[in-house]
Structure formats: C-alpha cells, structure tokens
Amino acid sequence: MAMQFYASPEQIMRDRSELARKGVARGRSAVVVSYTGGVLFVAENLSSALHKVSEIYDRIGFAAVGRYNEFENLRRAGVRMADLNGLSYDRRDVTGRALANAFAQTLGAIFTEQSKPFEVEICVAQVGATVEEDELYRITYDGSVNDEPGRMAMGGQAEAITNVLKSDHRADMSLSEAVRLSVRALSSVGGEGGASRTIAANQLEVAVLDRARVGRAFRRITGAALTALLEGDAAGDAAPTGGRAKTPTAPTEEAHKPTTSAGSADLEGKQAPE
C-alpha cells in the first residue's frame, strides 16, 4: 500500500496562498476610485464579451481580477442573493457590506476546505449620497475583507498602481479627471524596463455608479464618450453612457422600485425604466 506523504497545515496554507497569488498576478489589473459624481471602475480588458466589471444591485457594483469562470460564479451568486433579499424585505436592505461579508465567507470556506482555492480578487462598491458615504470593499482569495479609503487597485502590480492613485487622487475629482488618473495608474506598470505603457480606449472596460441617478446607478462608458473622457473633454462628464446627455426627470415613487434585475448581463447596456 502506498504511503501518503505528510504535509503540515501551515505548509498546505502557504502552498494554497502561493497558487492563488500567482493566479491573481497573471490577470490584468483593475482600479476602483470615488469621485464627485459617484464611483468609477476602470479595468484593463482585451475582451469585449467577458466583463470584469458588472452590476450587482441598484447602487452596488462588482469588479474582479483573476480567473474569469471563478469570479463570474461569485458575481452570479451575489446577484441572486441581492435579488432575494430585496424581494423578501426591502431594496434598501441590500448593502455592499452584507454582500462583501457573504463573498468573504464563501472564499474563506473554499480556501480552507477545498484542495484548490479560487484565484480571484474582487471589489464590492456601493455609491452613497456623498463621496464620504461611498463604500469600497476588497475581498481576497482567502476571504479577507478590507475597507478601502476611496481608491483601490487589484491585480499583479496593485501596490505600484495604488501608489500612483494615492499621490494624485482627490475626492473632488471630476469624472474625466478620475478616468485619466486611473488609466495613468494602470499604464504606469507593465512596460519594458519599467517604462509606462499606452493603453488604448478599446482595451479598457469602464463603468460608473452614478450618484445622481435614481434607481439603478450602474452605467458603462464606451465608444465616443470614453474617448472624450480620455482626451479631457469636459462634455464627457455630462453623458457617461454615450455621446448624448440624458434629460433629467423628477424622481417618482415608482423610480425607486426598478423592475429589472442585474442577473442578466444583457440588461447592463439598456436604459433602466424611468
């Protein structure tokens, strides 16, 4: 009978941590920052079909790096949990903190009980009425949760990217300033000999949680609107979802109760009911 080699629990945990860290480091980085109008997500993503940034609920967004199939399973589970709680109780009872705790418990159980941990790092962000009320939570592969101070970076060289954000990030930044800072931080790493890179607009996935919107706050920024923001066009701040500015409407009671769900990725590019 073959003998099974003994490995101490400490060595097993170190091996799992090393495996997960290497998996996260292989993924392209993502940045989440608060700005005057809400919360901005910027991820380096060469695929237009596989999203690293998505909506979870009315005012809650999700960003991740690492293995797509693993963090997509987590996202879908978070959407189901949010929808169930919002339907059973009240939509205001669904919070980013509760979802972050649920993700942390799931990742912690997988890390300790399964032979292979999830190679992911995720962010759950909730936009508040003011910049000071924005909530950004980082959840790592082992279930650790950190409350980030208005800015964070994930991925292989997150520390270097965070240093750039820390030096120039301000709470009163406009959307255009926040996008350019995020792209500059992402492009500051990965170049030959430590030099900065140039990241084209079609290599970026950008979305916002718009503080001024009633109901579903998540909106993607693509095409001409993204190009305008990267070039410093102030007009891009006024039309985050495309080249057209949205006519404001007076909030109504029905506007607080969206009838659509974040469970379908097909709905993310569509206009929410007014």
mmCIF file of C-alpha atoms in Angstrom:
data_model
loop_
_atom_site.group_PDB
_atom_site.id
_atom_site.type_symbol
_atom_site.label_atom_id
_atom_site.label_comp_id
_atom_site.label_asym_id
_atom_site.label_seq_id
_atom_site.Cartn_x
_atom_site.Cartn_y
_atom_site.Cartn_z
ATOM 1 C CA MET A 1 0.000 0.000 0.000
ATOM 2 C CA ALA A 2 1.363 3.402 -0.983
ATOM 3 C CA MET A 3 2.121 5.752 1.894
ATOM 4 C CA GLN A 4 0.717 9.269 1.815
ATOM 5 C CA PHE A 5 3.304 11.969 2.402
ATOM 6 C CA TYR A 6 2.648 14.229 5.356
ATOM 7 C CA ALA A 7 2.398 17.992 4.949
ATOM 8 C CA SER A 8 1.793 20.331 7.865
ATOM 9 C CA PRO A 9 -1.326 22.521 7.813
ATOM 10 C CA GLU A 10 0.908 25.604 7.673
ATOM 11 C CA GLN A 11 2.640 24.323 4.535
ATOM 12 C CA ILE A 12 -0.690 23.487 2.897
ATOM 13 C CA MET A 13 -1.979 27.009 3.562
ATOM 14 C CA ARG A 14 1.243 28.548 2.210
ATOM 15 C CA ASP A 15 1.006 26.467 -0.951
ATOM 16 C CA ARG A 16 -2.612 27.479 -1.494
ATOM 17 C CA SER A 17 -1.787 31.135 -0.927
ATOM 18 C CA GLU A 18 1.086 30.999 -3.402
ATOM 19 C CA LEU A 19 -1.117 29.338 -6.012
ATOM 20 C CA ALA A 20 -3.857 31.944 -5.595
ATOM 21 C CA ARG A 21 -1.441 34.900 -5.616
ATOM 22 C CA LYS A 22 0.177 33.712 -8.833
ATOM 23 C CA GLY A 23 -3.224 33.275 -10.455
ATOM 24 C CA VAL A 24 -4.280 36.802 -9.498
ATOM 25 C CA ALA A 25 -0.926 38.242 -10.642
ATOM 26 C CA ARG A 26 -1.385 36.788 -14.121
ATOM 27 C CA GLY A 27 -4.593 38.771 -14.584
ATOM 28 C CA ARG A 28 -4.702 42.338 -15.875
ATOM 29 C CA SER A 29 -5.272 44.967 -13.214
ATOM 30 C CA ALA A 30 -8.374 46.952 -12.301
ATOM 31 C CA VAL A 31 -8.899 50.237 -10.458
ATOM 32 C CA VAL A 32 -11.858 51.500 -8.419
ATOM 33 C CA VAL A 33 -11.991 55.128 -7.230
ATOM 34 C CA SER A 34 -14.551 57.526 -5.780
ATOM 35 C CA TYR A 35 -15.078 60.873 -7.486
ATOM 36 C CA THR A 36 -17.537 63.749 -7.207
ATOM 37 C CA GLY A 37 -20.281 62.086 -9.251
ATOM 38 C CA GLY A 38 -20.011 58.540 -7.907
ATOM 39 C CA VAL A 39 -17.730 55.507 -8.082
ATOM 40 C CA LEU A 40 -15.585 54.737 -11.135
ATOM 41 C CA PHE A 41 -14.447 51.290 -12.299
ATOM 42 C CA VAL A 42 -11.599 51.013 -14.821
ATOM 43 C CA ALA A 43 -10.235 47.607 -15.841
ATOM 44 C CA GLU A 44 -7.751 46.620 -18.491
ATOM 45 C CA ASN A 45 -9.704 44.104 -20.550
ATOM 46 C CA LEU A 46 -8.921 42.936 -24.079
ATOM 47 C CA SER A 47 -12.184 41.010 -24.391
ATOM 48 C CA SER A 48 -15.414 42.841 -25.142
ATOM 49 C CA ALA A 49 -17.520 39.752 -24.362
ATOM 50 C CA LEU A 50 -16.221 38.843 -20.888
ATOM 51 C CA HIS A 51 -16.847 41.575 -18.327
ATOM 52 C CA LYS A 52 -14.583 42.159 -15.335
ATOM 53 C CA VAL A 53 -16.854 44.976 -14.116
ATOM 54 C CA SER A 54 -20.573 44.425 -13.597
ATOM 55 C CA GLU A 55 -23.675 45.455 -11.693
ATOM 56 C CA ILE A 56 -24.917 43.535 -8.685
ATOM 57 C CA TYR A 57 -27.812 45.667 -7.487
ATOM 58 C CA ASP A 58 -29.309 49.159 -7.692
ATOM 59 C CA ARG A 59 -26.333 51.090 -6.294
ATOM 60 C CA ILE A 60 -23.792 48.292 -5.919
ATOM 61 C CA GLY A 61 -21.093 47.348 -8.417
ATOM 62 C CA PHE A 62 -18.609 44.494 -8.722
ATOM 63 C CA ALA A 63 -15.092 44.312 -10.160
ATOM 64 C CA ALA A 64 -12.674 41.388 -10.180
ATOM 65 C CA VAL A 65 -9.341 40.104 -11.447
ATOM 66 C CA GLY A 66 -8.091 36.543 -11.784
ATOM 67 C CA ARG A 67 -9.860 33.520 -13.257
ATOM 68 C CA TYR A 68 -12.985 34.630 -15.093
ATOM 69 C CA ASN A 69 -15.040 31.473 -14.538
ATOM 70 C CA GLU A 70 -14.448 31.638 -10.788
ATOM 71 C CA PHE A 71 -15.288 35.285 -10.180
ATOM 72 C CA GLU A 72 -18.240 35.100 -12.587
ATOM 73 C CA ASN A 73 -19.716 32.332 -10.425
ATOM 74 C CA LEU A 74 -19.279 34.574 -7.398
ATOM 75 C CA ARG A 75 -20.918 37.513 -9.174
ATOM 76 C CA ARG A 76 -23.956 35.476 -10.177
ATOM 77 C CA ALA A 77 -24.334 34.172 -6.637
ATOM 78 C CA GLY A 78 -24.163 37.752 -5.359
ATOM 79 C CA VAL A 79 -26.850 38.886 -7.805
ATOM 80 C CA ARG A 80 -29.157 36.052 -6.703
ATOM 81 C CA MET A 81 -28.590 36.863 -3.036
ATOM 82 C CA ALA A 82 -29.236 40.578 -3.574
ATOM 83 C CA ASP A 83 -32.395 39.960 -5.589
ATOM 84 C CA LEU A 84 -33.725 37.519 -2.986
ATOM 85 C CA ASN A 85 -33.109 39.886 -0.066
ATOM 86 C CA GLY A 86 -34.506 42.863 -1.952
ATOM 87 C CA LEU A 87 -37.659 40.950 -2.843
ATOM 88 C CA SER A 88 -38.124 39.396 0.601
ATOM 89 C CA TYR A 89 -37.503 42.564 2.609
ATOM 90 C CA ASP A 90 -36.783 45.962 1.065
ATOM 91 C CA ARG A 91 -34.405 47.111 -1.659
ATOM 92 C CA ARG A 92 -32.726 49.415 0.855
ATOM 93 C CA ASP A 93 -31.806 46.381 2.968
ATOM 94 C CA VAL A 94 -29.387 45.194 0.268
ATOM 95 C CA THR A 95 -25.993 46.694 1.141
ATOM 96 C CA GLY A 96 -22.467 46.406 -0.139
ATOM 97 C CA ARG A 97 -21.241 45.470 3.327
ATOM 98 C CA ALA A 98 -23.568 42.462 3.528
ATOM 99 C CA LEU A 99 -22.556 41.264 0.057
ATOM 100 C CA ALA A 100 -18.866 41.714 0.873
ATOM 101 C CA ASN A 101 -19.303 39.613 4.015
ATOM 102 C CA ALA A 102 -21.092 36.911 2.021
ATOM 103 C CA PHE A 103 -18.310 36.811 -0.583
ATOM 104 C CA ALA A 104 -15.702 36.678 2.186
ATOM 105 C CA GLN A 105 -17.405 33.718 3.862
ATOM 106 C CA THR A 106 -17.628 31.856 0.570
ATOM 107 C CA LEU A 107 -13.998 32.483 -0.397
ATOM 108 C CA GLY A 108 -12.796 31.670 3.128
ATOM 109 C CA ALA A 109 -14.630 28.333 3.110
ATOM 110 C CA ILE A 110 -13.255 27.434 -0.315
ATOM 111 C CA PHE A 111 -9.718 28.389 0.736
ATOM 112 C CA THR A 112 -9.731 26.229 3.864
ATOM 113 C CA GLU A 113 -11.867 23.282 2.759
ATOM 114 C CA GLN A 114 -11.117 22.772 -0.937
ATOM 115 C CA SER A 115 -7.859 21.452 -2.367
ATOM 116 C CA LYS A 116 -7.663 24.379 -4.807
ATOM 117 C CA PRO A 117 -8.559 27.947 -3.787
ATOM 118 C CA PHE A 118 -10.224 30.479 -6.072
ATOM 119 C CA GLU A 119 -7.601 32.537 -7.911
ATOM 120 C CA VAL A 120 -9.533 35.787 -7.650
ATOM 121 C CA GLU A 121 -9.550 39.183 -6.002
ATOM 122 C CA ILE A 122 -12.777 41.165 -6.032
ATOM 123 C CA CYS A 123 -14.163 44.567 -5.116
ATOM 124 C CA VAL A 124 -17.707 45.346 -3.991
ATOM 125 C CA ALA A 125 -18.530 49.060 -4.185
ATOM 126 C CA GLN A 126 -21.649 50.927 -3.081
ATOM 127 C CA VAL A 127 -22.234 54.538 -4.065
ATOM 128 C CA GLY A 128 -23.543 56.843 -1.350
ATOM 129 C CA ALA A 129 -25.193 60.238 -1.261
ATOM 130 C CA THR A 130 -21.753 61.863 -0.843
ATOM 131 C CA VAL A 131 -18.162 60.852 -1.507
ATOM 132 C CA GLU A 132 -17.659 60.253 2.205
ATOM 133 C CA GLU A 133 -20.501 57.710 2.190
ATOM 134 C CA ASP A 134 -19.097 55.630 -0.689
ATOM 135 C CA GLU A 135 -18.092 52.108 0.372
ATOM 136 C CA LEU A 136 -15.295 50.119 -1.286
ATOM 137 C CA TYR A 137 -14.517 46.609 -0.051
ATOM 138 C CA ARG A 138 -11.623 44.447 -1.220
ATOM 139 C CA ILE A 139 -12.084 40.681 -0.777
ATOM 140 C CA THR A 140 -9.090 38.441 -1.387
ATOM 141 C CA TYR A 141 -8.823 34.751 -2.273
ATOM 142 C CA ASP A 142 -8.608 33.670 1.394
ATOM 143 C CA GLY A 143 -11.736 35.550 2.491
ATOM 144 C CA SER A 144 -10.002 38.604 3.969
ATOM 145 C CA VAL A 145 -12.001 41.860 3.746
ATOM 146 C CA ASN A 146 -10.538 45.370 3.699
ATOM 147 C CA ASP A 147 -12.473 48.649 3.712
ATOM 148 C CA GLU A 148 -10.600 50.830 1.215
ATOM 149 C CA PRO A 149 -10.345 54.649 1.593
ATOM 150 C CA GLY A 150 -11.924 55.824 -1.656
ATOM 151 C CA ARG A 151 -9.438 54.161 -4.011
ATOM 152 C CA MET A 152 -8.023 50.731 -4.663
ATOM 153 C CA ALA A 153 -6.220 48.637 -7.258
ATOM 154 C CA MET A 154 -6.277 44.897 -7.865
ATOM 155 C CA GLY A 155 -4.030 42.624 -9.889
ATOM 156 C CA GLY A 156 -0.414 41.624 -10.246
ATOM 157 C CA GLN A 157 1.196 45.012 -9.553
ATOM 158 C CA ALA A 158 -1.512 46.512 -7.397
ATOM 159 C CA GLU A 159 0.946 48.114 -4.962
ATOM 160 C CA ALA A 160 2.660 50.210 -7.645
ATOM 161 C CA ILE A 161 -0.699 51.236 -9.127
ATOM 162 C CA THR A 162 -2.031 52.142 -5.681
ATOM 163 C CA ASN A 163 0.959 54.427 -5.104
ATOM 164 C CA VAL A 164 0.051 56.430 -8.198
ATOM 165 C CA LEU A 165 -3.576 56.661 -7.091
ATOM 166 C CA LYS A 166 -2.612 57.627 -3.558
ATOM 167 C CA SER A 167 -0.415 60.501 -4.690
ATOM 168 C CA ASP A 168 -2.936 62.157 -7.046
ATOM 169 C CA HIS A 169 -6.435 61.021 -6.062
ATOM 170 C CA ARG A 170 -8.824 63.644 -4.684
ATOM 171 C CA ALA A 171 -12.402 63.293 -3.538
ATOM 172 C CA ASP A 172 -13.473 66.345 -5.600
ATOM 173 C CA MET A 173 -12.239 64.979 -8.925
ATOM 174 C CA SER A 174 -14.485 65.138 -11.972
ATOM 175 C CA LEU A 175 -15.248 62.010 -13.977
ATOM 176 C CA SER A 176 -12.795 62.992 -16.701
ATOM 177 C CA GLU A 177 -10.005 63.570 -14.157
ATOM 178 C CA ALA A 178 -10.752 60.263 -12.403
ATOM 179 C CA VAL A 179 -10.688 58.308 -15.686
ATOM 180 C CA ARG A 180 -7.379 59.835 -16.770
ATOM 181 C CA LEU A 181 -5.820 59.197 -13.353
ATOM 182 C CA SER A 182 -6.991 55.577 -13.386
ATOM 183 C CA VAL A 183 -5.625 54.958 -16.874
ATOM 184 C CA ARG A 184 -2.336 56.641 -15.972
ATOM 185 C CA ALA A 185 -2.047 54.410 -12.903
ATOM 186 C CA LEU A 186 -2.758 51.256 -14.927
ATOM 187 C CA SER A 187 -0.303 52.228 -17.664
ATOM 188 C CA SER A 188 2.464 53.017 -15.143
ATOM 189 C CA VAL A 189 3.296 49.306 -14.824
ATOM 190 C CA GLY A 190 3.972 46.523 -17.299
ATOM 191 C CA GLY A 191 6.147 48.441 -19.752
ATOM 192 C CA GLU A 192 9.591 47.367 -20.904
ATOM 193 C CA GLY A 193 12.297 48.309 -18.444
ATOM 194 C CA GLY A 194 9.760 49.752 -16.046
ATOM 195 C CA ALA A 195 8.567 52.360 -18.540
ATOM 196 C CA SER A 196 4.954 53.439 -18.835
ATOM 197 C CA ARG A 197 2.671 51.916 -21.460
ATOM 198 C CA THR A 198 -0.032 53.318 -23.682
ATOM 199 C CA ILE A 199 -3.444 51.716 -23.183
ATOM 200 C CA ALA A 200 -5.945 52.302 -25.980
ATOM 201 C CA ALA A 201 -9.602 53.019 -25.287
ATOM 202 C CA ASN A 202 -10.655 49.694 -26.840
ATOM 203 C CA GLN A 203 -8.506 47.862 -24.265
ATOM 204 C CA LEU A 204 -10.387 49.380 -21.335
ATOM 205 C CA GLU A 205 -13.598 48.441 -19.585
ATOM 206 C CA VAL A 206 -15.043 51.498 -17.843
ATOM 207 C CA ALA A 207 -18.228 51.878 -15.816
ATOM 208 C CA VAL A 208 -19.637 54.129 -13.106
ATOM 209 C CA LEU A 209 -22.090 54.067 -10.243
ATOM 210 C CA ASP A 210 -23.741 57.430 -10.887
ATOM 211 C CA ARG A 211 -24.527 59.194 -7.618
ATOM 212 C CA ALA A 212 -27.222 61.408 -9.179
ATOM 213 C CA ARG A 213 -29.327 58.638 -10.700
ATOM 214 C CA VAL A 214 -32.453 57.269 -9.060
ATOM 215 C CA GLY A 215 -32.819 53.506 -9.048
ATOM 216 C CA ARG A 216 -30.147 51.616 -10.948
ATOM 217 C CA ALA A 217 -26.939 53.654 -10.792
ATOM 218 C CA PHE A 218 -24.632 51.378 -12.812
ATOM 219 C CA ARG A 219 -23.734 52.535 -16.329
ATOM 220 C CA ARG A 220 -20.991 51.537 -18.752
ATOM 221 C CA ILE A 221 -18.912 54.099 -20.632
ATOM 222 C CA THR A 222 -17.921 53.101 -24.150
ATOM 223 C CA GLY A 223 -17.180 54.489 -27.581
ATOM 224 C CA ALA A 224 -17.070 58.223 -28.170
ATOM 225 C CA ALA A 225 -17.958 59.056 -24.550
ATOM 226 C CA LEU A 226 -14.924 57.143 -23.266
ATOM 227 C CA THR A 227 -12.633 58.690 -25.886
ATOM 228 C CA ALA A 228 -13.819 62.166 -24.874
ATOM 229 C CA LEU A 229 -13.071 61.467 -21.217
ATOM 230 C CA LEU A 230 -9.590 60.159 -22.015
ATOM 231 C CA GLU A 231 -8.880 63.276 -24.037
ATOM 232 C CA GLY A 232 -10.023 65.511 -21.208
ATOM 233 C CA ASP A 233 -13.262 66.669 -22.817
ATOM 234 C CA ALA A 234 -15.466 68.058 -20.053
ATOM 235 C CA ALA A 235 -18.528 67.239 -22.145
ATOM 236 C CA GLY A 236 -17.869 63.574 -21.465
ATOM 237 C CA ASP A 237 -18.756 64.146 -17.807
ATOM 238 C CA ALA A 238 -22.291 65.095 -18.756
ATOM 239 C CA ALA A 239 -23.008 61.992 -20.841
ATOM 240 C CA PRO A 240 -21.406 58.953 -19.184
ATOM 241 C CA THR A 241 -23.325 56.309 -21.120
ATOM 242 C CA GLY A 242 -22.741 57.554 -24.620
ATOM 243 C CA GLY A 243 -22.478 60.658 -26.700
ATOM 244 C CA ARG A 244 -25.879 62.006 -25.628
ATOM 245 C CA ALA A 245 -26.742 63.854 -22.464
ATOM 246 C CA LYS A 246 -29.688 62.443 -20.561
ATOM 247 C CA THR A 247 -32.593 64.761 -19.837
ATOM 248 C CA PRO A 248 -33.152 64.776 -16.077
ATOM 249 C CA THR A 249 -36.548 63.756 -14.819
ATOM 250 C CA ALA A 250 -38.224 64.340 -11.498
ATOM 251 C CA PRO A 251 -37.927 61.305 -9.212
ATOM 252 C CA THR A 252 -41.145 59.429 -8.628
ATOM 253 C CA GLU A 253 -42.162 56.760 -6.192
ATOM 254 C CA GLU A 254 -42.013 54.131 -8.937
ATOM 255 C CA ALA A 255 -38.470 55.154 -9.838
ATOM 256 C CA HIS A 256 -37.278 53.762 -6.506
ATOM 257 C CA LYS A 257 -38.506 50.283 -7.477
ATOM 258 C CA PRO A 258 -36.750 49.133 -10.674
ATOM 259 C CA THR A 259 -38.499 46.233 -12.339
ATOM 260 C CA THR A 260 -35.365 44.812 -13.958
ATOM 261 C CA SER A 261 -32.629 42.747 -12.371
ATOM 262 C CA ALA A 262 -28.858 42.727 -12.612
ATOM 263 C CA GLY A 263 -28.969 38.970 -13.091
ATOM 264 C CA SER A 264 -28.825 39.234 -16.879
ATOM 265 C CA ALA A 265 -25.729 40.725 -18.469
ATOM 266 C CA ASP A 266 -27.865 41.647 -21.484
ATOM 267 C CA LEU A 267 -29.632 44.290 -19.392
ATOM 268 C CA GLU A 268 -26.457 46.137 -18.430
ATOM 269 C CA GLY A 269 -26.304 48.149 -21.613
ATOM 270 C CA LYS A 270 -30.001 49.039 -21.620
ATOM 271 C CA GLN A 271 -31.718 52.037 -20.146
ATOM 272 C CA ALA A 272 -33.390 51.449 -16.792
ATOM 273 C CA PRO A 273 -37.105 52.225 -16.560
ATOM 274 C CA GLU A 274 -37.880 55.779 -15.563
#
